[in-house]
Structure formats: structure tokens, C-alpha cells
Amino acid sequence: MISELKIIVNSILYQFMNKIFYSKAFLCKKNKKRFLSNLIKMKLIGFVLAASSIGVYASTSAQVTVNVRNGKIENVLKNISKQTGVRFIYEEGLLKDRKTSLDLKNVTLNASLNIIFSKSNYSYRLHGNTVVIKSKTEASLKEATQDLIMKGRVIDENSLPLANVTVTEVGTSTSVQTDVNGNFTLKVSHTSAKIRLNIVGFDPQTITYSNAVVSVKMVSSSNQMDEVVVVGFGKQKKESVVGAISSVSSKDLKVPTSTLSNAFAGRVAGIIAVQRGGEPGADGSNFWVRGISTFAGPSNPLIFIDGIESSITDMNNLPPEVIDNFSLLKDASATALYGARGANGVLMITTKRGGNFEKARINFRIENTFAAPTKPVKFSNAVDYMETFNYALTNRGLAPRFSDEKITNTQNHLDPVAYPDVDWYKTLFKDMSLNQYANFNVAGGGNRADYFVSANFNNDNGFLRKDPFNKFDNNIKIRKYNVLANVGVSLSNTTKAIIRVNSRLDDYNGSGVTSSELYGRLFLAPPALFPAVLPANAENTDHIMFGNLNGGPIPSGTGNNIYYNPYANMVSGYRSSFTATNMGAIEVNQDLKFLLDGLHVKGLLSFTNVSTSSNVRSSSPFYYEVSDFKEVDGKYDYTYRNVTRGTTALSSNLTSEGSRLMNVNFVVDYTKQIKSHKVGGMLAYLSRDYNPNNPSSFVASLPTRNQGIAGRLTYGYNDTYFFEGNFGYNGSEAFAKGKRFGFFPSLAAGYMISNESFWQPLKPVISSLKFRGSWGIVGNANVYSSAGSVVRFPYLEEVNLNGRGYTFGNNWQTTQTGAAISKLGYPGATWERGKKINVGMDLGMFKDKFTLTADWFTETRSDIFMQRQVVPAEVGVVGLTPYANIGQVSSSGVDGNLSYQQQLTPDLYLNVRGTFTYSKNTLLDRDEPTQLFAYQSAIGRPLNVGYGYTAEGYYQDATDIATSPVNTLSKDLKPGDIKYKDLNADGKIDAFDKSYIGNPTVPQIVYGIGGSARYKKVDFSVFFQGTAKVSLFMSGIHPFNPESSALLQYIADDYWTENNTDAMYPRTISNLAYHSNFETSTHWMRDASFIRLKNAEVGFTHKFARVFVAGQNLVTFSKFKYWDVELGGGNGLKYPNNRIVSVGGQFNF
């Protein structure tokens, strides 16, 4: 102790003498005496300070006891000063009105000061018996100039790296994500920083800053209910959600397709979806939420992207890389907020945002796609065509059309012009197309702003061939350019704004005829009559010489009747269009905690503008026929005769149209936690103003406007009992005053039984279990005519000023027209109402490694808008069918999804998932006339079922025809014709023997099952999708009717003859306008169920790069073999679905 005193005293004296000797005052002689006097005084002071230092040792080790609640820090310091004798020095006003709460017992001075200032904006430094307090900003100025970096690695329970873990410094917005190896590097603000690690499926962890590389092990979460779910006008913790909501990860939507809806079927529980074609730009799936619940018009759900009402086209063109959350709202509690427009379900999509990341996150994905038809329809060759045609004629006692010589020469391939054998399908279409896809996105930001920007390019090409003579391209090509940007700005500590921009350009090119026209004409082109193109001669060098024949069934407009040449139709022009879609939105969020803790307001204004310009350019084909030919030394010389004179110049038809959509939303919400009680409320105003620009129709160009309010009240107790009430009060200009607004309420409750104390022993097995139920009324404001067109202002009558009139005068030669009612108004018109009930459960087992969500639902849709079918003649409205809200449909079913994930070994991870949706509907009322026979009534039957005869095989001989009920449909009955059942047993076959047959043409069951596995750097996934309880009806397949119709190969292979009485197809018939064989019946009905390998993918990841090979629609298993069963009924001649193989790479920086 003595030596320490000497050191202290000498140190003090040295510092004092150093200052004195080098001061100007010391250099003056008159001050020397004063200096000696001061020297003696300083010696004494040094001893005093040395002695006081002994007190410092004592005071810093002294015990402090403080117990204060919300007390001023200045008073606390005075108390500590009395206990320890330590002085506190700080600038005046620094600690004014600053408060703290402490409960310290026998704590050292240093420890107590650490506790007081660790969570404040102040720092302290101990100088002897004095404590100097400063602002942390000043104290850490030097520290702030140096980068504090924390590095680490995050692993799971099996010591495997965890990617995409969010690592955040607590109290700041600075965050990063771990890479594929689980590594992270985070810049922190100070050495005592707390670091929080968070990822869905694992319990969050908080650690303290360390300058050493840390290793953090995260434990799987014991509760799936911690996830956040997007709901109407906000978000909720999954635990508190009481509605039926399906959520899908954005990674499950990343499949090799340019259309988002094609990823729905089997992946989203509650969606019934089918893809009816694969034409670029028109390949989206038809989908319904929980099936079809109305027969009046389409049943499309509402779609919201970032809270902005959007079209199906907008959704289909959204790149999966920009999607952050995808939720499907299914029951009334989830959709009642949207009132008169929420009956068909609601899709909620949110796009990604940036964040305060250490550095910008850059992602790039590129892939090349090879596409081919899944199952193209096959046509017969010319020889089979001619032989079958001849059989169809001789079967009716007529002379054959094609000679044996022509058949033989064609079979021997003597000459493709003289004896053509045209495969029209291969002439028109390529076997494969090559497409490209690329996405680049970057996310980042800082303390006051964040951004996410995505640029997307998609190049889809069709299968149509281009003629080498033409300088234009008639193949279907669509190039899509999309830029999306979300920028968030913190205007203050309580005010945040988000600016969103989404721009898309669609550049389309295609044939001058639509694909449906092209495939329709394909069936009307026989293979044996003429080639697609004739060899050019010296007289015709400025145009293509298309083959044809005079005397066909098609008037040409030049006096000659011709046949369809689909190749000529396809390459004689092109169609181009350019569509620009621009959306801009601003959203402002204001925290009103300075008024009331938990109170927030949000305003959203969005504007979408769509403009399209199109140009159809076409020419008339030059058709020629071979009038004569000669063979000289094995070579043929042809003589041509012009059938129709065409044009070489391309005509032009320019059109343009567009639309504008403005949405305004204003939302006030409040949440408050009071001990075990959690209450919440929300009130929203929303309006929509849609202005189409349709030059073809004045009525269609009128704006559509909707507005309303919505509200929600929620209550939760102890995270176990949940109650929720919602309402929507909405209006539409489509209805008259007094009918324009409606109230749509819903109630829901949930019981999280696994949070009860008595459940705790079961937690290791059943980690979470919740029951929920809801009831509510929702609406559908869309009104359609029986023809499926939109009816505007159904309460108003329409008057035709040039309507029917009177004929009079001499020989009734004078007609006077006048005003006449062309549509009767229905003042009582209003929206459909759907009363929905839902009961569901959410189950998690073994720390939620296994999860199951299941729902049972029922709905009664009433007041369906329709045109009456039963109107007495005395009403006097002949030809004017009045409207009414009288239709009624009930529907019910179940849907659910399950998943299982497990780390099987340290290197092997497995995930299995599946969904199931079953929905059936029943027609309750359609103003149907009273049927003579109950089996002909649609009431009590599903929607979209076939109506036709019940087939009982074929007539086998003349005796069978004579002893069967009389077929009044056809007089020319022969063995091999279809025999029908006499349902009413009146001894004859007529229209009263029709009934409803088969399953609906829209699947009642859609399911999917798939899995993914990861072994070290290799990952693999597979997904199967299927449908059941669905029928299709073959039609438009009958050869030679009309005479120019082609022959499909499966008919050529298996039609009825005396030697093939159990054939698929009845006897062939030529050139009959009608025959009972063509009627819709069970003979043409097929089971359209299927299961297909929808997607498969294998990838390899190394550091920041992943390469992959993926496929879609790879293999299909179905009883139906003639074309892709998912295309539905008809003859399969439509643009096919695609089998796709993609090769690509993903790069993350």
C-alpha cells in the first residue's frame, strides 16, 4: 500500500511540475516565491489525494442497494453517492427527466453502474472517486469510426448448415442472411450488441457480440403456429387464425412454366384447376376456389397483389421470384371483408421487400426450356383414309370415290403431287419449341430506406411452322418484359411509406388465324386430295402456289367452291399486338402510438393503366389444282389450273383498346395485449373505379365502380381461445337505389387445445392442435345473361329506336319501324348471396415435423341472377326473357394438406407433402319447367354434367334392329349403329329418352403428392398431380361428315365392321348431315381422371451457384388414350399442353 501511495503522489507532482515549469508565468522572477509556496501546497495535496485513493478502492468495492420503480436517474445517482461517497459529474440537463427501475441488493458500484447504463444512451468512466457520465454518441465516436464485424456459422440439431437464417442486431434494422453453408458476416454498432437469429421452423435465438467466430445451433420449433399468415387487410399469427386459409411457399410455385396458375393444381388445397391448352400467352389454367358454386357466369376469385386488386392476367405474369407470400382465403370469415365480391374466394399475394442488409443481395436465374406437345392427335394416312371413305360409301350402297389405282400408287409413294399423302399435323406444326426465361433481382437498403427491384424476361415460342418464301413470321411468339420495384422509406420514426411500380410489356406475334380456327380447319383437310404447296412454275414466282381442288364444300367468293388448306390459312398473314401494363401505387403507414398504443392507420392509392395496339395483316392465298400430269422416265410433269386468284400484298387492320383502374384503401387497425387478453379491431374503406376503353361497344366502355367499408374484431385469451367477427358493407353501381348496398357478416372461433396446461404431457407427440369453425354470408355482384355475357344495369330497360314496326299499305309493302323495348329491366336485381359454414383443424406432431390441416365446408348460393325459363305467354313478353334472382346451388366438400419433414442423417434431408380437394355441387333451383320424367330434371344434380342418351352397344344385325325400340332419330339404321336405351319404356327412342349422364366435366377431386430430398450438395424433387370424378364427351370426331372431314387414326384402327363388332367406333358413314350416332351419349363419354408426373427437378449447389434440370407434364397415367385428357372433351384438336424440360442456373451474391 505504501509503494502505491508513493506512485500516486509522485505522479501527481510530476504532472503539476511539468505544467508549471513550461508555463510563461514561471519564467517571471516575481512568481518564483509564489511557486515555492504552491509547491508546498501541492505536496500536501498529493498526500491528500493519495489518501483519498485508498477511499476510491473502498468505494468501488462498496455494496450498493437500490430499489426504485420508474424513478429519476439523478435521484438514483444521489442515493448511490451517499452509499459510496462517489461523485457524479455530467453536463447540465443531460439526465433531466430520465427515469429507470432498479432492484439491487448488495451489488458492487461497477456492477450497479453497468446495470443502469447498459440499456441507455449514456456511458460512464470512473476517474478515482469521480464518475464522469457522457452521451453514448460522444463516448463511442472513436468506436464508431471502426467497423465491428461479427462472423459466425448457423447449424441445426444435426450439425447441418442452415441457409437463409435472418441475423439481426437487436434494436436496429441491420440484418443479413446466412448463405448455403450457414455462414454470416454482420456489421454491428457496438461491442455490447445483442444478435437475434430467426428462421421459420426453428426457435429464435439471441446471442451477444463476439470478436471470435461463433457457432450457433438452432433447435426446431415446437410450434408451427408461430408463422405469419396474410389475411384481408393485414397479417395474423397462424396460431390466432380462425378462418380457412391455405398458404403456399413461393419456392413451390417455381416450376418451369411462364404462367403462375399452372402451378396451382394439387399444390394449393381448396383449388380445383385444369389446364385446357398450352398456347403461349393463353396457357393459364381455369381454376375455382372450392369448386363451382354458381351457374351464372365465371366463378373467378378476387385477386390482390400487395393489397391492389389485380386481374388473372396480372397474377399469371407475376414471376415466382418476386413472391413473398401466397394465401388463399376460402371461408366466409376470411372473405366477408370483401362483401358483395368475395363469394368466389380471395387470393392474396405479397411481393418481396428489401431490408437493412450489410450488402445488397443479388439473385439471378436463367433457364432454357424445350417444349413439345404432351400427346398430339394422330391423323390417318391417305391410304387408310381412302379405304375407309370407300367403305363408308359402299356401306350405304353408293359407289366408292377413290380408285384402286390411286390407292395403290399412293401406297407406293409414286409422287407426292399426283398421289398426295399429306400429314397435315406435321405440315403445320413443329415437334418442339425452344424458350428462354431470365430473372434478375436485387434487394437492400439502410436504416431509413429499403428496396427490392426485379427485372424479368420471358420468351415463349409456339409450334407453328413458317414458310421459307415469306419474309414475315407467322409462328406464335410472345416476349414479356417485366420490371417490379418496391421501395420503402421511413419518413419518421412512426411514418413509413412504400412506393410500388410494376410495369409489363407483352410483345405478341402469331398467325393471322386463331389457333382454334387453325385446329378446326385441320380436321377439314383430307390427306389424299392435294398437297399443301405445289412446286412453283415459271409463270408464278411472286407468290406461293397452294394446293386445292375445285368442287369442295367451302365457297371461295370467286364462283368456285374449294377445300380448306390449313397451311395456306396459317402462312398467309400474321397478327401482332403490343400491350403495356403499368401499375403505380403508394402506401403510407402511420403508427399512432403517441395517441394510443397499438393504433395504426394505412392509406393505399394505386393506378393501373393497360393499353393494347393490334395489327392483323393478311393476304388471300393463290389456290391451284393439278388438272393433269404425265410421267416421263419416272418424273412427273404437272398442268396447273388456277382455282382462286389471291393477292400478294398484305392488308392491314389496326385496332387499339385499353383500360384504367384506380383503387383507394384506407385502413385503421388496433391491437392491444392486456395480460392474457389480446384484442384487436380493424375498419377499412375501399373503392374501385374501372374504366374500360372498348371502341366496339358503348355500354362496355362505361365505367364500373364499387365502394364499401369492412371491419374486423378479434379477441384472444391466453393464446388458447380465439374469437373473430368480420363484416363487409359494399355497394355496386350495377343495382338500383335501395338494392345497391348490402351487409355481409361472419363469425368465427378457434380453440388451441394444445396450449392448455393439461395438454403439456402430450406435447412431445402432438405439438399443436387447433379446432376452428366459421359461419358467414358473402356475395357476388357479377350479373350475366344466359349466353354468358355481362349484363350492365339490369334494373334498367333498354330501348331500340329502330325496333319492330308495322307493315301495311298496298300489298303490305310499307313498313314503319319505331321504338321498342329490347331488354326488360328488373328493379329488384341484386347480388348472389352465399351462406358458408366451415369446420377445420390444424395438427402438428413431433415438433411439427408432421403437419395436417383439414377443413369441411358447405355453402348455399342463393339469389343467382339469371333469365327466367318459365314465362306464361299471357305476360306478353315474347322474345324478351325477363331477369330475376332466383337460382340456387348448394356445394360441399373437404380439403386439406399434409407435410412431413425429417433430417434422416446428417447429410440427408427429406420432405413429403400432399394436398386433397373434393368439392361437389347440387342444383337446387333454376326456374326449370316441369319435366314429364324426373330423370330429365336438372334439379338435384351436379352442374356441368352431360345430357344425352344411354348407349347399349351396337345393333348387330337386321333382327336386332327390328326387335329393338324404334329409333325415331335416324331412318337409315344399319348394323354397327349405336343402340340406345328406352328410358321411359314407350317402345321408341326419342328426346324423352335423354337424361343426365356421367360425372361433371370439371373435376370434383384434385389432389397432389410430392417430395423433395437433399443429400449434401444435391437436391431432388418430384410432384404428382391428379384428378378424379370427372368425365369428358368426345364430339366432332366423325369422319367424312362433312365429306371433307379427315379421319383420326384411332378411328381408322378400330371402327365397326362385320369382323370387328366390338369396336370403339360405330360403322363409318359418309356425308350425312345428321345421324343418331352423332348424338351425345354414354358411348362417347369417357372417364377423364388422370394422374401425371407434373414436375421433377434435380439440382446441384456449390457455393453461390445452383444448376438444375427440371421437367413438367412428363408422364400421364389415364384410361383415356386419344389425346391429353386434361384438354377435356371434343376431339382434342386444340393447342396442346406442353411437355417441358428446362436446364438452368441460379446465382446468389
Coordinates of C-alpha atoms in Angstrom, one line a residue, residues 590-757:
Q590 CA -48.6 5.7 -39.7
D591 CA -48.1 4.4 -36.2
L592 CA -50.3 6.4 -33.8
K593 CA -48.8 5.1 -30.6
F594 CA -48.4 8.7 -29.5
L595 CA -52.2 8.8 -29.4
L596 CA -53.0 5.3 -28.4
D597 CA -50.5 2.4 -28.1
G598 CA -51.4 -0.2 -30.7
L599 CA -53.2 2.1 -33.1
H600 CA -52.1 2.2 -36.8
V601 CA -53.5 3.7 -40.0
K602 CA -52.7 2.9 -43.5
G603 CA -53.6 4.5 -46.8
L604 CA -53.2 3.0 -50.3
L605 CA -53.6 4.6 -53.7
S606 CA -53.0 2.6 -56.8
F607 CA -53.4 3.3 -60.5
T608 CA -53.2 0.7 -63.3
N609 CA -53.2 1.6 -67.0
V610 CA -53.4 -1.0 -69.8
S611 CA -53.1 -0.2 -73.4
T612 CA -53.1 -2.6 -76.4
S613 CA -52.5 -1.9 -80.1
S614 CA -53.0 -4.7 -82.6
N615 CA -52.4 -5.2 -86.3
V616 CA -53.7 -8.0 -88.4
R617 CA -52.0 -8.3 -91.8
S618 CA -53.3 -10.9 -94.3
S619 CA -53.4 -11.8 -97.9
S620 CA -55.6 -14.1 -100.0
P621 CA -54.0 -17.3 -100.9
F622 CA -53.4 -18.4 -104.6
Y623 CA -55.0 -21.8 -104.9
Y624 CA -54.2 -24.2 -107.7
E625 CA -55.2 -27.7 -108.6
V626 CA -53.4 -30.3 -110.7
S627 CA -55.6 -30.7 -113.8
D628 CA -53.3 -33.2 -115.4
F629 CA -49.9 -34.8 -115.1
K630 CA -47.6 -37.0 -117.1
E631 CA -44.9 -39.5 -116.1
V632 CA -41.8 -39.4 -118.3
D633 CA -38.9 -41.6 -117.2
G634 CA -40.1 -41.7 -113.6
K635 CA -40.5 -37.9 -113.5
Y636 CA -43.9 -36.2 -113.4
D637 CA -44.9 -33.1 -115.3
Y638 CA -47.9 -31.2 -114.0
T639 CA -50.5 -29.0 -115.5
Y640 CA -52.0 -26.5 -113.1
R641 CA -55.3 -24.7 -113.1
N642 CA -55.9 -21.7 -111.0
V643 CA -58.8 -22.2 -108.6
T644 CA -58.8 -18.8 -106.9
R645 CA -56.8 -15.7 -107.6
G646 CA -55.1 -14.4 -104.5
T647 CA -53.2 -11.3 -103.5
T648 CA -49.6 -10.7 -102.9
A649 CA -49.9 -7.5 -100.8
L650 CA -50.7 -7.8 -97.1
S651 CA -53.7 -5.8 -95.9
S652 CA -53.6 -4.1 -92.5
N653 CA -56.3 -3.8 -89.8
L654 CA -55.2 -1.7 -86.9
T655 CA -57.1 -1.6 -83.6
S656 CA -56.4 -0.3 -80.1
E657 CA -58.1 -0.5 -76.7
G658 CA -57.2 -0.1 -73.1
S659 CA -58.4 0.4 -69.6
R660 CA -57.7 2.3 -66.4
L661 CA -58.2 1.1 -62.8
M662 CA -57.9 3.1 -59.6
N663 CA -58.0 1.6 -56.1
V664 CA -58.2 3.6 -52.9
N665 CA -58.0 1.9 -49.5
F666 CA -57.8 3.4 -46.0
V667 CA -57.4 1.1 -43.0
V668 CA -57.4 1.8 -39.3
D669 CA -56.4 -1.1 -37.0
Y670 CA -55.8 -1.5 -33.3
T671 CA -54.2 -4.3 -31.3
K672 CA -53.6 -4.5 -27.6
Q673 CA -52.2 -7.1 -25.3
I674 CA -53.6 -6.9 -21.7
K675 CA -52.0 -9.7 -19.7
S676 CA -53.6 -12.8 -21.1
H677 CA -56.1 -10.9 -23.2
K678 CA -55.4 -9.8 -26.7
V679 CA -58.0 -7.6 -28.5
G680 CA -57.9 -6.2 -32.0
G681 CA -60.0 -4.2 -34.4
M682 CA -59.9 -3.0 -38.0
L683 CA -62.0 -0.7 -40.1
A684 CA -61.4 -0.2 -43.8
Y685 CA -62.8 1.9 -46.6
L686 CA -62.2 0.7 -50.1
S687 CA -63.2 1.9 -53.5
R688 CA -62.6 0.7 -57.1
D689 CA -63.0 2.6 -60.3
Y690 CA -62.6 0.7 -63.5
N691 CA -62.7 2.5 -66.9
P692 CA -62.5 0.3 -70.0
N693 CA -61.9 1.7 -73.4
N694 CA -63.8 -0.6 -75.8
P695 CA -64.4 1.1 -79.1
S696 CA -66.8 -1.7 -80.2
S697 CA -69.4 -1.1 -77.6
F698 CA -70.6 2.0 -75.8
V699 CA -72.2 0.1 -72.9
A700 CA -69.0 -2.0 -72.4
S701 CA -67.0 1.2 -72.2
L702 CA -69.0 2.6 -69.3
P703 CA -67.0 2.7 -66.0
T704 CA -67.6 0.1 -63.3
R705 CA -67.5 1.4 -59.7
N706 CA -67.6 -0.2 -56.3
Q707 CA -67.1 1.1 -52.8
G708 CA -67.7 -0.1 -49.3
I709 CA -66.4 -0.5 -45.8
A710 CA -65.2 -3.5 -43.9
G711 CA -64.4 -4.3 -40.3
R712 CA -63.0 -6.9 -38.1
L713 CA -63.0 -7.5 -34.3
T714 CA -60.7 -10.1 -32.7
Y715 CA -60.3 -11.4 -29.2
G716 CA -57.8 -14.0 -27.9
Y717 CA -57.4 -15.3 -24.4
N718 CA -54.2 -16.9 -23.2
D719 CA -53.3 -17.9 -26.8
T720 CA -55.9 -20.6 -26.5
Y721 CA -59.3 -19.2 -27.2
F722 CA -59.9 -17.1 -30.2
F723 CA -63.0 -15.2 -31.5
E724 CA -63.4 -13.1 -34.6
G725 CA -66.2 -11.2 -36.3
N726 CA -66.0 -9.6 -39.7
F727 CA -68.3 -7.6 -41.9
G728 CA -68.4 -6.0 -45.3
Y729 CA -70.8 -3.3 -46.3
N730 CA -70.5 -2.9 -50.1
G731 CA -72.2 -1.3 -53.0
S732 CA -72.2 -1.6 -56.7
E733 CA -73.5 0.7 -59.5
A734 CA -74.9 -2.3 -61.2
F735 CA -78.0 -2.2 -59.0
A736 CA -80.8 0.2 -58.4
K737 CA -81.1 2.5 -55.4
G738 CA -82.3 0.6 -52.4
K739 CA -80.6 -2.5 -53.6
R740 CA -77.2 -1.1 -54.2
F741 CA -75.6 -1.8 -50.8
G742 CA -75.6 -4.9 -48.7
F743 CA -74.3 -6.2 -45.4
F744 CA -72.2 -9.4 -45.2
P745 CA -71.3 -10.6 -41.8
S746 CA -69.2 -13.5 -40.5
L747 CA -68.4 -15.1 -37.1
A748 CA -65.6 -17.5 -36.3
A749 CA -64.0 -19.1 -33.3
G750 CA -60.9 -21.2 -32.6
Y751 CA -59.7 -23.4 -29.7
M752 CA -55.9 -24.0 -29.4
I753 CA -56.3 -27.0 -27.1
S754 CA -52.6 -27.8 -27.2
N755 CA -51.9 -24.6 -25.3
E756 CA -54.0 -25.9 -22.3
S757 CA -51.9 -26.8 -19.2

